[in-house]
Every structure is written in C-alpha cells, then in structure tokens.
Tab-separated table of C-alpha atoms in Angstrom:
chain	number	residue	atom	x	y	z
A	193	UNK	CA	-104.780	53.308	-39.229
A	194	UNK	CA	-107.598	54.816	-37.564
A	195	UNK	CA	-108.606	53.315	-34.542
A	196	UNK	CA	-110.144	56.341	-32.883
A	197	UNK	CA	-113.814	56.587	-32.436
A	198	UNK	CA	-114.783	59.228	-35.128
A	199	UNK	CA	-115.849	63.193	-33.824
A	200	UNK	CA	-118.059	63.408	-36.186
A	201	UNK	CA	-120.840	61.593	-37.655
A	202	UNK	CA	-123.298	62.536	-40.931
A	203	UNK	CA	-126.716	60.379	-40.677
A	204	UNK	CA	-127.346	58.397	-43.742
A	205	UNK	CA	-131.575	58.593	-43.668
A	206	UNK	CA	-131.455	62.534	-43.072
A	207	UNK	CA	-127.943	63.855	-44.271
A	208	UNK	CA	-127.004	65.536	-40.977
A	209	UNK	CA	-123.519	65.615	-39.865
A	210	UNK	CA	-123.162	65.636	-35.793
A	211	UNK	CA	-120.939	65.661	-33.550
A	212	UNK	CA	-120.118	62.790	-31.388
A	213	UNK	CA	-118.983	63.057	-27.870
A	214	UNK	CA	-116.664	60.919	-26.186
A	215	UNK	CA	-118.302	57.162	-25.739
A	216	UNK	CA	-117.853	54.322	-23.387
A	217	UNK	CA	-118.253	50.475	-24.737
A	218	UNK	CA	-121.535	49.988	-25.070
A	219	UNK	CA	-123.153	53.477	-25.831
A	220	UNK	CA	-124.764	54.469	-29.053
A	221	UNK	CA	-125.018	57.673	-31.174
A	222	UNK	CA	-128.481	58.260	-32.609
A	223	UNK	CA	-129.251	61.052	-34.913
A	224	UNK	CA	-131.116	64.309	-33.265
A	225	UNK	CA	-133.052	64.633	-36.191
A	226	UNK	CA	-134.633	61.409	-37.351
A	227	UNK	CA	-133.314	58.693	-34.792
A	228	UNK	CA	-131.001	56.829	-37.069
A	229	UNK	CA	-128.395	54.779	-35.609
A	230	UNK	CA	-124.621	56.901	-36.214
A	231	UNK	CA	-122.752	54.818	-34.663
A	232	UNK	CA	-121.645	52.508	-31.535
A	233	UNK	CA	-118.693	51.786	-29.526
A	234	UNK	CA	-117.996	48.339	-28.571
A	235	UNK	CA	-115.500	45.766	-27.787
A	236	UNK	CA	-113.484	44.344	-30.468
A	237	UNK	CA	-116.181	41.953	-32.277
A	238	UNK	CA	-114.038	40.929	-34.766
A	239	UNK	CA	-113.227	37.711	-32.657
A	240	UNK	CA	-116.429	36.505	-32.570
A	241	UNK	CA	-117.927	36.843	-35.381
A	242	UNK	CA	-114.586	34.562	-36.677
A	243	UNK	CA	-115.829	32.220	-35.139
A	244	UNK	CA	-119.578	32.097	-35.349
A	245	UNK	CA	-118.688	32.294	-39.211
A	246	UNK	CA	-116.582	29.053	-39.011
A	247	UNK	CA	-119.285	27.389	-37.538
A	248	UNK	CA	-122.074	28.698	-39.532
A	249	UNK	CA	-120.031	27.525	-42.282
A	250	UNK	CA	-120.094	24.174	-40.869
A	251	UNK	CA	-123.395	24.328	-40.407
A	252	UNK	CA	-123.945	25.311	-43.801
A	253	UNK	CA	-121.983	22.188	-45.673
A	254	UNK	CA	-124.117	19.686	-43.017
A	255	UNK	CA	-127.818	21.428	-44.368
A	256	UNK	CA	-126.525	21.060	-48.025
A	257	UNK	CA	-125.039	17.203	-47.282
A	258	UNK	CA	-128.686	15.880	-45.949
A	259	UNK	CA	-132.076	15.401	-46.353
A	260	UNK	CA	-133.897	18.497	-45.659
A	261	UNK	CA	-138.022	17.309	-45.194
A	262	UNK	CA	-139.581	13.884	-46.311
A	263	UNK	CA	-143.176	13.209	-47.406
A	264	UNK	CA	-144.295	10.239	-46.293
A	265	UNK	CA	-148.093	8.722	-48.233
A	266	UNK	CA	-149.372	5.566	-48.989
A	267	UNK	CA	-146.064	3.620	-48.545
A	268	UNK	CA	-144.324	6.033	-50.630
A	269	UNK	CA	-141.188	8.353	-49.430
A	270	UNK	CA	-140.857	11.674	-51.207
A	271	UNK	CA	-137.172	13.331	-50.083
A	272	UNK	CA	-136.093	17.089	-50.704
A	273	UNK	CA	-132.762	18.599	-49.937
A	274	UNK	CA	-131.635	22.240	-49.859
A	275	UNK	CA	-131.389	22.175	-54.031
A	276	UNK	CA	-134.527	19.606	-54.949
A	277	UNK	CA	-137.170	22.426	-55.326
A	278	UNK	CA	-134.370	24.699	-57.355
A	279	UNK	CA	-133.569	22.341	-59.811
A	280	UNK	CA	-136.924	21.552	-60.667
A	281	UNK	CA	-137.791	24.988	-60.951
A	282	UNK	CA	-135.077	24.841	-63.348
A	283	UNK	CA	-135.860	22.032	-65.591
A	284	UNK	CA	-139.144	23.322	-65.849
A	285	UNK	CA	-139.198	26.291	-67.626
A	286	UNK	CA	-138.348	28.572	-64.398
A	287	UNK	CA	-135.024	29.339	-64.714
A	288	UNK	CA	-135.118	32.925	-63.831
A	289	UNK	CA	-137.277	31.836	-60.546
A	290	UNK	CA	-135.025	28.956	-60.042
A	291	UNK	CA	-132.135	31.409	-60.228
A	292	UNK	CA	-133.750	33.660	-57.581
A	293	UNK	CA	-134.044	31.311	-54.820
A	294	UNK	CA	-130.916	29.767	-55.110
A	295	UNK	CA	-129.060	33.264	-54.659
A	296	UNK	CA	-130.829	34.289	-51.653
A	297	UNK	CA	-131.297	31.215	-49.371
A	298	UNK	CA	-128.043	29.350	-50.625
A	299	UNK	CA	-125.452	31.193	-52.359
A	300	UNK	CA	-125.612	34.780	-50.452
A	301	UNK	CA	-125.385	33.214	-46.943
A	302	UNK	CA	-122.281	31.067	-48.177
A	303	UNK	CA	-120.588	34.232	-49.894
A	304	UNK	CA	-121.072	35.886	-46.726
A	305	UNK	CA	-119.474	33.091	-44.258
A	306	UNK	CA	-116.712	32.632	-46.682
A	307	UNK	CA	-115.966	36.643	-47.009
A	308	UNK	CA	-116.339	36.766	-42.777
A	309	UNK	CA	-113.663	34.152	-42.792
A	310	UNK	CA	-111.319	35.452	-45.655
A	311	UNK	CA	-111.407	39.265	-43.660
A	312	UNK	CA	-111.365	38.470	-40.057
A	313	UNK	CA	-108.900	35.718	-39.944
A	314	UNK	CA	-106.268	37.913	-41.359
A	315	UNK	CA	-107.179	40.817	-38.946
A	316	UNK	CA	-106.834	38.710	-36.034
A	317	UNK	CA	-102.782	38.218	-36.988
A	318	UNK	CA	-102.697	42.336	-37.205
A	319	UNK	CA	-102.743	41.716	-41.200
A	320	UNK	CA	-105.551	43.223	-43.665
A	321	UNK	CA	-106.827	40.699	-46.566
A	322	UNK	CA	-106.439	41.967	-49.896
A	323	UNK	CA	-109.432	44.047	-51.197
A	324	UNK	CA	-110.847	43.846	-47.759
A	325	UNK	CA	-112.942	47.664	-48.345
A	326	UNK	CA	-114.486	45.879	-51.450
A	327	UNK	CA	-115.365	42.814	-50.012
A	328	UNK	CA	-116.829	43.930	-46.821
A	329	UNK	CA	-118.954	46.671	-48.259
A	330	UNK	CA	-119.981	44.133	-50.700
A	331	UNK	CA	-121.161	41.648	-48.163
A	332	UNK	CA	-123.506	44.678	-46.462
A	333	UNK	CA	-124.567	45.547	-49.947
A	334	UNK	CA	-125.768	41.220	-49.683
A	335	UNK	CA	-127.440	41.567	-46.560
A	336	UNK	CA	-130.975	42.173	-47.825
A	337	UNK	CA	-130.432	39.492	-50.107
A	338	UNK	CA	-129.975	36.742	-47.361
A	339	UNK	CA	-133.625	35.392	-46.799
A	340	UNK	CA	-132.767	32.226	-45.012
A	341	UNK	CA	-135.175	32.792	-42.300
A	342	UNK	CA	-138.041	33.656	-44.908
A	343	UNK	CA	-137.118	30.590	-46.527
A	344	UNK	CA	-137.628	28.552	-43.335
A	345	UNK	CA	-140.974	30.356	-42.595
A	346	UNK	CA	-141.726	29.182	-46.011
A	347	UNK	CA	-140.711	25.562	-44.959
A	348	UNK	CA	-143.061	25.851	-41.796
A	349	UNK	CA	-145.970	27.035	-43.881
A	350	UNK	CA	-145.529	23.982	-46.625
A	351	UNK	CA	-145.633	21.505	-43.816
A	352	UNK	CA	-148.661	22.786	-42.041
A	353	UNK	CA	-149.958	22.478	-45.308
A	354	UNK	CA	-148.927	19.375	-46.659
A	355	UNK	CA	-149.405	18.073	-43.278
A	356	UNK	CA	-153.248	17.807	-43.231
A	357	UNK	CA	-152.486	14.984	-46.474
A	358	UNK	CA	-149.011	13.050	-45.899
A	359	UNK	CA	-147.069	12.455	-43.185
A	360	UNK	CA	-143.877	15.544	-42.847
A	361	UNK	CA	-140.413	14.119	-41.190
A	362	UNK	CA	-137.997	16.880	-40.896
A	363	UNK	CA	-134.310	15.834	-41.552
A	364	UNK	CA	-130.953	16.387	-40.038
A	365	UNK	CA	-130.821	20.010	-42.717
A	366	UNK	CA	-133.064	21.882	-41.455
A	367	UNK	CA	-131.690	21.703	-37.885
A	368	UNK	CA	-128.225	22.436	-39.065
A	369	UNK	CA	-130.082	25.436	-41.353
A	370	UNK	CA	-131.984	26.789	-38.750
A	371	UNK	CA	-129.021	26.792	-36.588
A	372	UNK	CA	-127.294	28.955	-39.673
A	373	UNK	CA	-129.623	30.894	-39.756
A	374	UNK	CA	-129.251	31.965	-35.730
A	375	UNK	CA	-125.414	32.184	-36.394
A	376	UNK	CA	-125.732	34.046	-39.166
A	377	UNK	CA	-127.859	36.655	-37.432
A	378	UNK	CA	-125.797	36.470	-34.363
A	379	UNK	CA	-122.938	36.908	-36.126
A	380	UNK	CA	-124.379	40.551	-38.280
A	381	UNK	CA	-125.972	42.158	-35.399
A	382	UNK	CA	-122.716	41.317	-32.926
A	383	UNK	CA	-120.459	42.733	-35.666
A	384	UNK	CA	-119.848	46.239	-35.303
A	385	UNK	CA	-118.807	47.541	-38.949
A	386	UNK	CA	-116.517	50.460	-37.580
A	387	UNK	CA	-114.414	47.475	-36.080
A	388	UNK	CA	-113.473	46.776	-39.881
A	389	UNK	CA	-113.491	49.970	-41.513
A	390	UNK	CA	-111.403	51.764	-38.748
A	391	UNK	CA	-108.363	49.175	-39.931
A	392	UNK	CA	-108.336	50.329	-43.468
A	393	UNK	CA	-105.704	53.027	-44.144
A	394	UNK	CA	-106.986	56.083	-45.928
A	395	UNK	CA	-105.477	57.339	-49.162
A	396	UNK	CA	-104.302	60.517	-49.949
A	397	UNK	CA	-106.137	62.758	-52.153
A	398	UNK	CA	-104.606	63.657	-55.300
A	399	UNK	CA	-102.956	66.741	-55.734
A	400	UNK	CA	-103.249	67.014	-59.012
A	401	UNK	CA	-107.269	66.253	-58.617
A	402	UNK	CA	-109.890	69.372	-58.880
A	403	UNK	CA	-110.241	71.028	-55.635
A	404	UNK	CA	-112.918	69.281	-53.461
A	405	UNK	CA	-115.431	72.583	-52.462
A	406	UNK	CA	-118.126	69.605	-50.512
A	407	UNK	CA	-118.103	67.141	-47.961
A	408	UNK	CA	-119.648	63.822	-49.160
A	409	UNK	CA	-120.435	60.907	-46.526
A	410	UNK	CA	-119.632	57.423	-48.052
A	411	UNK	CA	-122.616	54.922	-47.806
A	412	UNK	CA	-120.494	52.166	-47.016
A	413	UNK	CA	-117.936	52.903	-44.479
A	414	UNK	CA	-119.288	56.564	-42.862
A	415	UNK	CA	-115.899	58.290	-44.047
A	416	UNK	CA	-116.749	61.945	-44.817
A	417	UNK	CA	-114.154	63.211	-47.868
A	418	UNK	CA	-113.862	65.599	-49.975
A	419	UNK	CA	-115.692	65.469	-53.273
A	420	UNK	CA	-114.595	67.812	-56.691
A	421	UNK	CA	-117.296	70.004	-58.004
A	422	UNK	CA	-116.836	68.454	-61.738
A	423	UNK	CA	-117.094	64.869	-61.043
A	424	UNK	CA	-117.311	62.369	-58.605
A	425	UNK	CA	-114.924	60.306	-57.026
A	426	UNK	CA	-114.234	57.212	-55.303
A	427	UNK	CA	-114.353	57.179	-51.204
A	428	UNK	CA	-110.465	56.734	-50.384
A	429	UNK	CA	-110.699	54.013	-47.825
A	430	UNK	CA	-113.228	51.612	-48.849
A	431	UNK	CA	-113.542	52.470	-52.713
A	432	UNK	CA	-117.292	52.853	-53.398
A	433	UNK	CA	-118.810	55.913	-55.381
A	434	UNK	CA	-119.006	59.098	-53.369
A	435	UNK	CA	-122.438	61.028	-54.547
A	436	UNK	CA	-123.817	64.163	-52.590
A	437	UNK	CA	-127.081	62.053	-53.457
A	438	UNK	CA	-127.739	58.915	-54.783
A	439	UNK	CA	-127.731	59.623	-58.604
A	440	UNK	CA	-131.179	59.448	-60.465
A	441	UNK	CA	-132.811	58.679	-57.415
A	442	UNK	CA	-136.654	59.719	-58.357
A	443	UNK	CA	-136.343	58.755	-61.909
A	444	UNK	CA	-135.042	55.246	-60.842
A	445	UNK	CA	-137.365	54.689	-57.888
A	446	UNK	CA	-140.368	55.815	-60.610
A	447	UNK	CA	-139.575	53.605	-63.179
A	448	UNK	CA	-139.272	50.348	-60.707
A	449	UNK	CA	-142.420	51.201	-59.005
A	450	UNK	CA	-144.412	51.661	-61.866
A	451	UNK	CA	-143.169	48.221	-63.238
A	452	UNK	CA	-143.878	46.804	-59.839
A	453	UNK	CA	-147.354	47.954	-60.293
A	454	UNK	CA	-148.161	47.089	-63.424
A	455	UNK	CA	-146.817	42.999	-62.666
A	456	UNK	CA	-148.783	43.191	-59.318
A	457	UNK	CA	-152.196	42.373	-60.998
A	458	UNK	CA	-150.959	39.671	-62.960
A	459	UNK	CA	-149.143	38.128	-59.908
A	460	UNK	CA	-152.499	37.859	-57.411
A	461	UNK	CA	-154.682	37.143	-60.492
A	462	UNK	CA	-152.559	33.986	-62.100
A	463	UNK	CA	-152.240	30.484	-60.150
A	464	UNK	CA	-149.184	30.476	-58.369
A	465	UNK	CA	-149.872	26.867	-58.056
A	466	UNK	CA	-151.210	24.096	-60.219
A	467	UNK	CA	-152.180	20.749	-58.428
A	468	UNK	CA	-152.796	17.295	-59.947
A	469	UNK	CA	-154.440	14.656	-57.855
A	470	UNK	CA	-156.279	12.072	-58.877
A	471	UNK	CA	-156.886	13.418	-61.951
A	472	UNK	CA	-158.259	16.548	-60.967
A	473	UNK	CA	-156.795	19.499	-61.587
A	474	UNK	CA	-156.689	22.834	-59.100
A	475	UNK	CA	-155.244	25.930	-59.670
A	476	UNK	CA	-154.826	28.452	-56.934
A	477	UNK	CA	-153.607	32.399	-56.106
A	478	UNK	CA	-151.906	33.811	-53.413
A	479	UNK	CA	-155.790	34.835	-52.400
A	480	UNK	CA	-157.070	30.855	-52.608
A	481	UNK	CA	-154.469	30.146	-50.480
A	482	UNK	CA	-155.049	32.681	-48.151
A	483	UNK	CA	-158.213	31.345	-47.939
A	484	UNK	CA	-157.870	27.731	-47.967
A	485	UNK	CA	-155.307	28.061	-44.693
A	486	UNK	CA	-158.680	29.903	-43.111
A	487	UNK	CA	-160.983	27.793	-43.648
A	488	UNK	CA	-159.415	24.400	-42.786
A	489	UNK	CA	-158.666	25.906	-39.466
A	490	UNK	CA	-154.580	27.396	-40.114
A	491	UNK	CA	-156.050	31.307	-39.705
A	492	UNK	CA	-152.786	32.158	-38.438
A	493	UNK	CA	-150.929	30.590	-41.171
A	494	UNK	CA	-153.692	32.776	-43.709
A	495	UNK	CA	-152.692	35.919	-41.391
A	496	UNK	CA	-149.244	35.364	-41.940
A	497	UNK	CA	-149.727	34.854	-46.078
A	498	UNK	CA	-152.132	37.498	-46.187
A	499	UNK	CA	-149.564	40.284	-44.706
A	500	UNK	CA	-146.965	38.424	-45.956
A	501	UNK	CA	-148.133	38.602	-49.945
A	502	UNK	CA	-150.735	40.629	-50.488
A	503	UNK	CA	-150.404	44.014	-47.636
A	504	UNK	CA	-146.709	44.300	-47.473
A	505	UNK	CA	-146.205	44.337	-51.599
A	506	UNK	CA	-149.571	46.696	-51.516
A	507	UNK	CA	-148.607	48.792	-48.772
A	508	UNK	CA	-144.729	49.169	-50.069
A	509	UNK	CA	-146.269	50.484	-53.183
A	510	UNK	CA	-148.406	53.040	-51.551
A	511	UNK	CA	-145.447	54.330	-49.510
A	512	UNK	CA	-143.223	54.586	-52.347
A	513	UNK	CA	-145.637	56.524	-54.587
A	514	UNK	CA	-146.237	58.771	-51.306
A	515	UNK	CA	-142.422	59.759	-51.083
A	516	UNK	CA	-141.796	60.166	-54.388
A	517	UNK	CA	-144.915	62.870	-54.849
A	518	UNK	CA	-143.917	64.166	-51.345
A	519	UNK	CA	-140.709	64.877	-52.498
A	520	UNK	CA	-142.130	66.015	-55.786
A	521	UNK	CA	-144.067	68.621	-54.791
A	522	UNK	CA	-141.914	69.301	-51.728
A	523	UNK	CA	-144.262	68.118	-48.920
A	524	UNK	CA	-143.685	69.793	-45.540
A	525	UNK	CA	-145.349	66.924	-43.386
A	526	UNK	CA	-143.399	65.189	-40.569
A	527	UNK	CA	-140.028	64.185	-42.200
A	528	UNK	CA	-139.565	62.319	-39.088
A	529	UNK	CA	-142.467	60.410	-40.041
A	530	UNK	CA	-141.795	60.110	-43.304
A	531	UNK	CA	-138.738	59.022	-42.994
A	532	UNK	CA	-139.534	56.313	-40.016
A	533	UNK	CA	-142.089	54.634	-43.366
A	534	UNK	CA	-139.421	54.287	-45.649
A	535	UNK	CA	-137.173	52.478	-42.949
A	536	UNK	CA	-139.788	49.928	-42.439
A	537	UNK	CA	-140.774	50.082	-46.107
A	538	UNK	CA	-137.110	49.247	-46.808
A	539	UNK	CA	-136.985	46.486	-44.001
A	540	UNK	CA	-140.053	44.454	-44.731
A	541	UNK	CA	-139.678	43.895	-48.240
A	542	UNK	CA	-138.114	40.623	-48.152
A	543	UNK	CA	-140.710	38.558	-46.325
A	544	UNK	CA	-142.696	38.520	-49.087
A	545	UNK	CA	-140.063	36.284	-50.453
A	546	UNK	CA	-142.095	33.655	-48.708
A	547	UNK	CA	-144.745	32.774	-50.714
A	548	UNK	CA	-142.217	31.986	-53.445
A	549	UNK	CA	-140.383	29.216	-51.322
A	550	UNK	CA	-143.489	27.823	-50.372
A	551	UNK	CA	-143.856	27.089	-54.152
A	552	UNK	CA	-140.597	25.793	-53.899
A	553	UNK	CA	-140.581	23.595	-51.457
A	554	UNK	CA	-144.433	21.910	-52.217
A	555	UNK	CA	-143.122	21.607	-56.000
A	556	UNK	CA	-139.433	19.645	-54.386
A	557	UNK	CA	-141.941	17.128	-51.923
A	558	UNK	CA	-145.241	16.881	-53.991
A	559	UNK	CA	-144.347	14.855	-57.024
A	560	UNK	CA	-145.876	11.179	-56.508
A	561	UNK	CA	-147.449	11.184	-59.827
A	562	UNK	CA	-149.729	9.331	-61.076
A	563	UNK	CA	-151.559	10.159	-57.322
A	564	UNK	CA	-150.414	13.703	-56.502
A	565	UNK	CA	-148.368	16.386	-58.364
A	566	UNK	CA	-147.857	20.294	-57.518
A	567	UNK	CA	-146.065	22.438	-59.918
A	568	UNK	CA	-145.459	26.049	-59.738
A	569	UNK	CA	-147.530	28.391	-61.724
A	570	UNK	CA	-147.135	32.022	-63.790
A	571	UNK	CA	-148.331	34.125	-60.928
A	572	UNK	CA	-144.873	32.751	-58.653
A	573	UNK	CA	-142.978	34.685	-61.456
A	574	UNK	CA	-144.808	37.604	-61.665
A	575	UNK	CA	-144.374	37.284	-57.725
A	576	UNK	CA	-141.087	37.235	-57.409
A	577	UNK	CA	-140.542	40.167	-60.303
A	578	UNK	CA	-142.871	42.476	-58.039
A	579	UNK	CA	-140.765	41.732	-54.976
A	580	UNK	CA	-137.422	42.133	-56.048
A	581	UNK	CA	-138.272	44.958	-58.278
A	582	UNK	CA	-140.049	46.749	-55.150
A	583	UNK	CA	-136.857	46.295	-53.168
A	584	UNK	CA	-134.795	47.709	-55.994
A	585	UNK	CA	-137.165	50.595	-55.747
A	586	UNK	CA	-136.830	51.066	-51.697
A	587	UNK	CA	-132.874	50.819	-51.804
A	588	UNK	CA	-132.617	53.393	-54.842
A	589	UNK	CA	-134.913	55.963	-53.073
A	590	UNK	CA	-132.489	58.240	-51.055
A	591	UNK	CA	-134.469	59.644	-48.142
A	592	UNK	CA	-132.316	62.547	-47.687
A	593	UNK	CA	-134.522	64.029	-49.939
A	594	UNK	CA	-137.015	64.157	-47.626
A	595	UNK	CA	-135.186	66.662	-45.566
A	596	UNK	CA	-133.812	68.506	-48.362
A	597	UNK	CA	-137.452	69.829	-49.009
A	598	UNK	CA	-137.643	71.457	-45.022
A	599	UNK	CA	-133.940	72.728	-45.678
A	600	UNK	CA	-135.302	75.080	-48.487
C-alpha cells in the first residue's frame, strides 16, 4: 500500500501535473497555475472523523425521533418533525419535490455517516472494508447533495416569518440537527481524502490490454495511470472512469443550461406559495416574498432570499453561458479568472435550495384549517428543476477546457 506522500500532483480545475516537494504535517500544495488545492499532508484523520461520524449519527436518530418546531395560535398546537413537510409534499401531488428534499437534508447525510462508519472502523484494525474505493468516492460524489445547513437557513427564515402570526417553539430536533450539521462539516473538512485512498492497493495493468500512450488523472482519488488510445478504462485503485476530459462536456453543460433557462421564467413568475386564511386566498413568488420580508421590517431576511433565489440561479446562468462561448470560440481572457467563476459558480449552487425548504417547512406547520392553510405552489417545482438542473450543468462543465484554449 501506498503510504508515501505522492511526487507528483496533476490539478483537477487546470489539468497541470506538478511536482510536489517534500511536506511537513500541516503544509499544502496549491497549483502554480490557477490556485487549486493539490494536496495536503496531515496527521492521520481517520480517527477522528470515526468518531465525529458515530456521534453525528447519534445525533441524527435523536433529530428524526422528536419534534422539530411547533406553531402555537389561538389555543391550537401545530407540530412538525424532520419528515412532516415531506410527506405532505407527497400526498399532495409533489412527489418529485417531496422526493428532492428528502434526499438532500435526510437521506444523503445518513448515507454519508453510515459509509464514514462502515470504512474507517475497519481501517482503524489495519483492515480495508469491502468496496471501500467505491464507496468513498461515492460519498464525495454526495457531498454537494448534503444541504442540511440550507435546510436549517430555510427553518430560520420560516420562523421569522411565521413568527410575526403564531407563536414558534423550537424542539429538542433541531438542536440535535444543527449539532449534525457542525459534525458533519467538522468531520469533511478534518478528513483528509489521501488518508483513505493511500490504503487502497493498486492493480496491475493488464498485459494483454492496448498499450497506454497518455497519462490520465482520476477525478476521484488523484492517481495518475495510464490510459489506452482506443478506449477508456477504469482507474486501478479506486475504480471510477478514467477520461482525458470529461466526455460530452459542452454538449451536456448546453443542453442543461438551456433547460435551466427556459424553467427559470416559469419558476419566478408562478406562486411558489398559496395561502388560505380566513377565507382569503394569497398567492405569492419568490419576488412577493422578497418583498413582503422588506417591507414588514425582515430586509435582511429579503437580502438573503433575494441572493439566495433570484441572483445566484441568474448569475450561475450567465457564467455558464460565458464559459461555454469562451471555450467555444477559444477566449484568451484570464483563465485564472475564469476559472476562479466557475469554482464559485460550482460552490454556490446549492443555497438556492432554500427557498424550497421554506415551502417545506411553512406547508409541515401552517395547516390549522378552517383559520389558516399554506400549501406549496407550481413555481417550488419549477424551482427546484432550475436548481438541480443548474448544478448538473456546473459539475458536467470540465474547466480544463479553459486552459486547453491558451495551450494551443
């Protein structure tokens, strides 16, 4: 097994392969080109992050077992747990919405305690866990897909807003989830991935393959290999597709960002909510809400909607379109820069998730018909379509492209 820090290093934003002097704990390799992190050299993290993922998971069965928020108006007691807004999402029509938020503020963060546990707790007896390559790179793959911490922002934005009507209690769950959500975090960005991948023997190549006349860097695990000229092959210590590029990159990224254009009208134009009181009926946009939080004196709940769901989905768009014609027409301009926008383009993506558990939550607390009733309208699932389609687009653009236009 390898348990050497590597000599060389080939940056996965810009495509350049360095290489890396001797380290001491604690240093970091960043790319001379763009300023991408290669890689670090640290203390054996594997320890930790054992246990932080034992507790999380802890954590996690206590903010699933109780009461998450109460709504408390006119004598009447309105309770939501984790799953309250999901199912009625779900009996309602939304099933593809209800689907959604139940993967990425429940079911990713548990798959990703659970696969913590079921690789490090072998590795701390000297053993590997079977299929630990495909389950680790799969968790990373998740990562983006964890949006606990939108989802409490979302939480924090419903009670500001229900608070102005009812009176909010928060229960014992969302202590124990917001304390998931800080192990969870603590656990990722204490976990240094090269602790894992350096454990995983290598397989030979096959001699009776085609000869391998290129170098190919694996996505997942950094391993440089060999790849044939006449097809492509699978890295040999974690498993995942080796590509010089990422195949179809342009075409795919087009596709997905004209759909997430055309569905971005649609989703600020339709209610996202629909509200019932008193026999009155209100439907409002992302915009009306915007503006309501403004006016009643929340303006930095509005700023945090407004950036949130309206310039973040606009401004991903705009980027997108910009590095795909860049790359098109083999733009010369600042790949540094360029490549520093799709980074952030790539990272920011998810908070837009936000508006959509807002829905989620008001539609789990507000249902004390015949008074009050909030249920979640057409533009949530337009919503949600452009923001997981626009993050589709960001991870399938390969900005080594970007420098493959200055190498010509």
């Amino acid at each position: 097994m390898d348990t050497q820090t590597p000599t060389t290093a080939t940056c996965h934003d810009c495509g350049l392969t360095q290489a890396l002097p001797e380290m001491k704990e604690g240093t970091k390799a960043i790319c001379t080109r763009c300023g991408s992190l290669l890689f670090q050299k640290t203390k054996d993290t594997t320890q930790r992050t054992l246990s932080l993922a034992i507790t999380g998971l802890i954590l996690f069965a206590i903010a699933n077992a109780y009461p998450f928020l109460s709504m408390q108006v006119e004598g009447r007691v309105q309770e939501t747990t984790l799953v309250t807004g999901i199912i009625w999402l779900f009996t309602n029509g939304m099933q593809g919405l209800s689907a959604l938020v139940l993967f990425t503020s429940i079911i990713v963060p548990l798959l990703q305690l659970i696969a913590l546990i079921f690789i490090l707790t072998p590795i701390q007896f000297g053993q590997l866990a079977p299929k630990t390559g495909v389950i680790f790179r799969t968790v990373r793959h998740l990562m983006p897909w964890s949006m606990m911490e939108v989802f409490l922002l979302g939480i924090l934005v419903s009670m500001i807003k229900l608070g102005k009507m009812a009176t909010i209690v928060p229960g014992t769950a969302i202590w124990a989830y917001t304390g998931l959500i800080l192990i969870l975090v603590t656990a990722f960005s204490g976990l240094n991935p090269h602790d894992i991948w350096k454990r995983l023997p290598i397989k030979s190549a096959d001699t009776h393959s085609d000869i391998c006349t290129q170098s190919a860097t694996c996505h997942s695990c950094s391993l440089v290999s060999g790849i044939p000229e006449t097809h492509h092959t699978a890295c040999p210590r974690c498993g995942a597709g080796l590509h010089l590029r990422k195949p179809n990159s342009i075409q795919r990224t087009t596709a997905l960002v004209v759909a997430a254009v055309l569905l971005y009208l649609p989703a600020n134009m339709l209610p996202i909510t629909i509200t019932q009181a008193l026999g009155s009926t209100q439907a409002d946009t992302i915009m009306s809400g915007v503006i309501y939080f403004m006016f009643s004196g929340s303006w930095h709940i509005a700023l945090i909607i407004f950036i949130a769901s309206i310039l973040i989905p606009l401004l991903k768009l705009i980027t997108l379109v910009y590095l795909l014609i860049s790359v098109k027409f083999s733009h010369q301009w600042k790949p540094e820069t360029r490549t520093k926008m799709y980074r952030l383009t790539e990272a920011v993506g998810r908070w837009s998730m936000v508006d959509v558990y807002v829905v989620t939550v008001l539609v789990a607390l507000v249902q004390l018909a015949p008074f009050a009733s909030i249920q979640a309208g057409p533009g949530a699932v337009y919503f949600a379509a452009v923001v997981v389609i626009t993050m589709f687009a960001a991870e399938s653009f390969d900005p080594r492209l970007i420098w493959d236009q200055k190498e010509q």
